[in-house]
Coordinates of C-alpha atoms and ligand atoms in Angstrom, one line a residue:
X1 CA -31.6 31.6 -18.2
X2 CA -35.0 30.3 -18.9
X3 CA -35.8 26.4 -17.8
X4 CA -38.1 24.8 -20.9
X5 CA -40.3 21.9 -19.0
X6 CA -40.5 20.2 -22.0
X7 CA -41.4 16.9 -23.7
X8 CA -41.2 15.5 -27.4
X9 CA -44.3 16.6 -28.8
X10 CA -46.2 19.1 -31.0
X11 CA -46.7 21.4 -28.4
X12 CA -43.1 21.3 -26.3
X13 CA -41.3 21.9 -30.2
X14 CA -43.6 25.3 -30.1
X15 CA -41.3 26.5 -27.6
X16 CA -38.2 25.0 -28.6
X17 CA -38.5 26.4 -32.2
X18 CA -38.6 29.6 -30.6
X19 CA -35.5 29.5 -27.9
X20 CA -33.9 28.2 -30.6
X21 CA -34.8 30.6 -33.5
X22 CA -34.7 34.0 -31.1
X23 CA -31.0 32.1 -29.2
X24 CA -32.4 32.3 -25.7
X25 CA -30.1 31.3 -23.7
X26 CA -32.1 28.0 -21.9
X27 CA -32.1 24.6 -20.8
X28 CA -34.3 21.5 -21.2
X29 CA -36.1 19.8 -17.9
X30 CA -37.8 17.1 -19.3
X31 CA -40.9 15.8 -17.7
X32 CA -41.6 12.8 -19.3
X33 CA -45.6 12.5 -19.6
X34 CA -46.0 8.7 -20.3
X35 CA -44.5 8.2 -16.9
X36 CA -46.9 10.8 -14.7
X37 CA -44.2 13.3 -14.2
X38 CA -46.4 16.1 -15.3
X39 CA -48.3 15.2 -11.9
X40 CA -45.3 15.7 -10.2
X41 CA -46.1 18.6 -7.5
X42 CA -42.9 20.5 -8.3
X43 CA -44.2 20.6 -11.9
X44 CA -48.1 21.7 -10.8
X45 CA -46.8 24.6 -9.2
X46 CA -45.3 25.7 -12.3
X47 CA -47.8 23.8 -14.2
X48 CA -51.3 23.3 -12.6
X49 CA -53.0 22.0 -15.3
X50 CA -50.6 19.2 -15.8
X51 CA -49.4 19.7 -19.3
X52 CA -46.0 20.5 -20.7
X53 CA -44.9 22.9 -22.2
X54 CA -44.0 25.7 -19.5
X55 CA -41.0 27.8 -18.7
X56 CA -39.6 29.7 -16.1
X57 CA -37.6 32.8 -16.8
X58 CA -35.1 33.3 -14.3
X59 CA -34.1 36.8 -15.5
X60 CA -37.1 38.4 -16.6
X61 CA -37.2 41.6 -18.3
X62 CA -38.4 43.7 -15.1
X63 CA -35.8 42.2 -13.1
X64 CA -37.7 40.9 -10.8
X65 CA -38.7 37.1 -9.1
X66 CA -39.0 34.6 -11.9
X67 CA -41.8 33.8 -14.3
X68 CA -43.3 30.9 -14.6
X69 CA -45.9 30.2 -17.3
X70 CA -47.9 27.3 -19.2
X71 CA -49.8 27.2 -21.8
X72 CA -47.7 27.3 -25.2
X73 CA -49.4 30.3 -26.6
X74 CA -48.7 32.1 -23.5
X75 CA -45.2 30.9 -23.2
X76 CA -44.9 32.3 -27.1
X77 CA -46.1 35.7 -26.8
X78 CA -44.2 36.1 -23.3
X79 CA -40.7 35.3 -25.4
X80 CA -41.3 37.7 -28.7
X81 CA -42.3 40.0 -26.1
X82 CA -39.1 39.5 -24.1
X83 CA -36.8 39.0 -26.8
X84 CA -38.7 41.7 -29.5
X85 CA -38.7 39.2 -31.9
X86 CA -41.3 37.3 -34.1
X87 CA -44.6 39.4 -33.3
X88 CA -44.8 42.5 -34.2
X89 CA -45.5 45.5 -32.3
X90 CA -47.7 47.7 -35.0
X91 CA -51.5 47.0 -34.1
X92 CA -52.7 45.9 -37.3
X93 CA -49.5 43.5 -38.0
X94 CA -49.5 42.1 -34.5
X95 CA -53.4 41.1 -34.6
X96 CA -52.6 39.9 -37.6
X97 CA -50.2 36.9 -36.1
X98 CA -52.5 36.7 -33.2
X99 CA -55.6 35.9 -34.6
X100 CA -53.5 33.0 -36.5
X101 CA -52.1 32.0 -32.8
X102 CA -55.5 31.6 -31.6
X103 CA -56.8 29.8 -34.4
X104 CA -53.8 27.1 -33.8
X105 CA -54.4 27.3 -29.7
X106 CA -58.2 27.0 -30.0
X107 CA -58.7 24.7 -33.6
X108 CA -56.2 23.1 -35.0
X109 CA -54.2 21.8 -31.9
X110 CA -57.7 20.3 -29.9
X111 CA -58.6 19.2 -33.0
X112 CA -55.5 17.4 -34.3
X113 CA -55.3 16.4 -30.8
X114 CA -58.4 14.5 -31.3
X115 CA -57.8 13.2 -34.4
X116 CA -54.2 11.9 -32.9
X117 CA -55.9 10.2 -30.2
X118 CA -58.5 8.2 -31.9
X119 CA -55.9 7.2 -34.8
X120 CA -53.2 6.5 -32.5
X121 CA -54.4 6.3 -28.8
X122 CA -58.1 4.7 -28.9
X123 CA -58.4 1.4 -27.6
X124 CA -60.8 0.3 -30.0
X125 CA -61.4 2.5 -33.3
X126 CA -64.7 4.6 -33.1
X127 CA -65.6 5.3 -36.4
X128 CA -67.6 8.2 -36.2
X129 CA -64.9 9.9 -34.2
X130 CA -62.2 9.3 -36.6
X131 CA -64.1 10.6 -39.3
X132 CA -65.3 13.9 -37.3
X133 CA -61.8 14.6 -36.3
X134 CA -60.1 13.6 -39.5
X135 CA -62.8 15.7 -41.3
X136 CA -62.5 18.7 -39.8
X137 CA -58.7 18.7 -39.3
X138 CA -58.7 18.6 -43.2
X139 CA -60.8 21.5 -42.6
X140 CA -58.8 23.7 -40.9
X141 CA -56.0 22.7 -43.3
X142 CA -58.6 24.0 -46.1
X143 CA -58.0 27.3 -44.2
X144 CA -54.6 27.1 -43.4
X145 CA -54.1 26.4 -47.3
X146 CA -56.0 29.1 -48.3
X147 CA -54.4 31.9 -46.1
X148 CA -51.4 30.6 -47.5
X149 CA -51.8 31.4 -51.2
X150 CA -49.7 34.1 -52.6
X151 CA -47.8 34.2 -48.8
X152 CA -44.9 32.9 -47.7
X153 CA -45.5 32.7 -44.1
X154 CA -49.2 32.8 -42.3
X155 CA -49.3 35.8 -41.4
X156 CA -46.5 38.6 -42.7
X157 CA -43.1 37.7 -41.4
X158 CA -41.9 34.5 -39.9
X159 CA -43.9 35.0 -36.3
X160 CA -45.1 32.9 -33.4
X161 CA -48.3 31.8 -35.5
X162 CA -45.7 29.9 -37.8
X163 CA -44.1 28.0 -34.8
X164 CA -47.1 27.3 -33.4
X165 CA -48.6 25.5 -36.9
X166 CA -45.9 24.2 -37.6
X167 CA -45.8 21.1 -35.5
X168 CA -48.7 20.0 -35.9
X169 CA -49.1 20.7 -39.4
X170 CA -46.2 18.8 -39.7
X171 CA -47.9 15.4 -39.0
X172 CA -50.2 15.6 -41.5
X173 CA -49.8 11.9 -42.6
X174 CA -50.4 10.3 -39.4
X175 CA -53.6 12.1 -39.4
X176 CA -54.4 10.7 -42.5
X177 CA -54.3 14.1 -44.6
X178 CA -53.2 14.5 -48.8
X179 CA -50.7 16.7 -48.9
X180 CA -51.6 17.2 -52.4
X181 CA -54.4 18.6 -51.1
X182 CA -52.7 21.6 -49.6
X183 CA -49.9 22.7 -51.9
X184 CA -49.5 25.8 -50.2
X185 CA -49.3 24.2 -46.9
X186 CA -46.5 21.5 -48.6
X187 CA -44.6 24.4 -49.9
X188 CA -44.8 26.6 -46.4
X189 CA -44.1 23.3 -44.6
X190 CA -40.7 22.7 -46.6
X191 CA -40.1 26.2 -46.2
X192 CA -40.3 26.2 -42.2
X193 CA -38.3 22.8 -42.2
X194 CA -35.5 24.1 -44.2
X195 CA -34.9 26.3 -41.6
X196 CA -31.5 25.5 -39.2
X197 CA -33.3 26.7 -35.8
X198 CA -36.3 23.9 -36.1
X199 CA -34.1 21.5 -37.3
X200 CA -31.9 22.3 -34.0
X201 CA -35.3 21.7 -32.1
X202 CA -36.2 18.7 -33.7
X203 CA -32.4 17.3 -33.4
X204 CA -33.5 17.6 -29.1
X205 CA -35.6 14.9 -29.4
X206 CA -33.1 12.2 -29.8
X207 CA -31.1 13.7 -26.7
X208 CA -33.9 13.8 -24.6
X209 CA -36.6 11.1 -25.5
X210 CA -34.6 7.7 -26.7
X211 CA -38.0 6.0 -27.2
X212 CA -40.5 7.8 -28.8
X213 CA -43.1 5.3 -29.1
X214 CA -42.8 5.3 -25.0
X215 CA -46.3 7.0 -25.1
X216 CA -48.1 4.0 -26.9
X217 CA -47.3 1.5 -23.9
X218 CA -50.4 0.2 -21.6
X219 CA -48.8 2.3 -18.7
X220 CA -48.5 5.6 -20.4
X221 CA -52.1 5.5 -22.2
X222 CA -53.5 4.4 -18.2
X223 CA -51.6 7.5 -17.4
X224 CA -52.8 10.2 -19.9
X225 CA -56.3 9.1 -20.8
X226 CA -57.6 8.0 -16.8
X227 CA -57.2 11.5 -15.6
Ligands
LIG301 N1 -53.1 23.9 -24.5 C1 -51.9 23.4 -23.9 C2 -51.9 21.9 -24.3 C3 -50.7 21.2 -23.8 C4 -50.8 19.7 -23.9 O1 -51.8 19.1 -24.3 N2 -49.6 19.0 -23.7 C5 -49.6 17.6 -23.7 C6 -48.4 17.1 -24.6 S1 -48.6 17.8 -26.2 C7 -49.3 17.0 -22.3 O2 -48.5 17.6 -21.6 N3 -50.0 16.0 -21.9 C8 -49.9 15.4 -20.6 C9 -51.1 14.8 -20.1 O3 -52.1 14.7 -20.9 O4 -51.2 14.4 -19.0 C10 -50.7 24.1 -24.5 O5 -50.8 24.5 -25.7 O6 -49.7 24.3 -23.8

């Protein structure tokens, strides 16, 4: 059994995607992040850079203690490696889908990140930081659409580097993005949507967050952005 610490947002649906594509036997502990219970200590031990996503595995592979990770890149290599599904194990096909990882871990999530907060979160629009972040998320985008061309996934099969794109990708109009700009993208994005496991994961978030705009209240911006 594997405990997903989990909240509604591009990064917990990585995960989620993935138990629910590779049928991981798991369950959902939310920690609901525009109340503080990512601070809670019982999570920092798991978690110690208060963030969700992180699991615990209570029947790892070895057979021995439980795992407990964070970091969703870490979390989705440790399950393809556990469950042998969606990287592969050739050199050359698996770098492939790393790199891809990376580039989502490192650029687009900081950066749609960025571009999320000064959209959505700011208290007061800064222009210049809108324009960076919105600038260069259509940048990455420009890649994303161009790696796309002639593939159907990003890299080979259906991997990790899909699930981890995916959900932020999948925002595209709150970051004020054309999707006309990125017809590959639109096509790979229907693609990935069309597919029952993230539809399952997405279907969690009514069950486990009834108010999604909870994160837009006075309290939970206090709470996220006065760390
Ligand atoms: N690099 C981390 C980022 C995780 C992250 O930023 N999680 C956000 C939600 S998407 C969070 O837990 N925020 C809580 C906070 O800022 O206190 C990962 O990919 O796991």
């Amino acid at each position: 059994m594997i405990d997903l610490y989990y909240w509604t947002t591009p990064n917990g649906h990585k995960v989620s995607i993935f138990l629910e594509e590779a049928g991981l036997e798991y369950r959902i502990v939310p920690v609901h992040i525009g109340k503080g219970e990512q601070f809670a200590p019982e999570f920092l031990r798991i978690a110690p850079n208060n963030r969700i996503p992180a699991i615990v595995d209570h029947a790892p592979a070895d057979g021995g203690e439980a795992i407990a990770l964070f970091e969703s890149g870490a979390i989705l290599e440790y399950l393809a490696d556990k469950s042998g599904q969606f990287l592969p194990r050739e050199t050359r096909a698996c770098f492939g889908v790393l790199q891809w990882l990376y580039w989502q871990m490192g650029g687009l999530g900081p950066m749609a990140g960025q571009n999320h907060h000064f959209l959505r979160y700011a208290p007061e629009p800064i222009l210049y930081a809108i324009d960076r972040y919105v600038k260069e998320t259509a940048r990455l985008y420009g890649v994303l659409d161009r790696q796309l061309a002639g593939r159907e996934y990003v890299a080979g099969d259906y991997s990790i580097a899909d699930m981890a794109i995916y959900p932020w990708a999948r925002g595209w109009q709150m970051q004020q993005q054309k999707l006309e700009d990125f017809p590959n993208m639109a096509a790979w994005l229907e693609r990935i949507e069309a597919r029952p496991a993230v539809q399952r994961a997405y279907a969690l978030v009514e069950q486990v967050n009834a108010d999604p705009q909870a994160l837009l209240s006075d309290e939970a911006r206090r709470l996220l952005f006065g760390q």
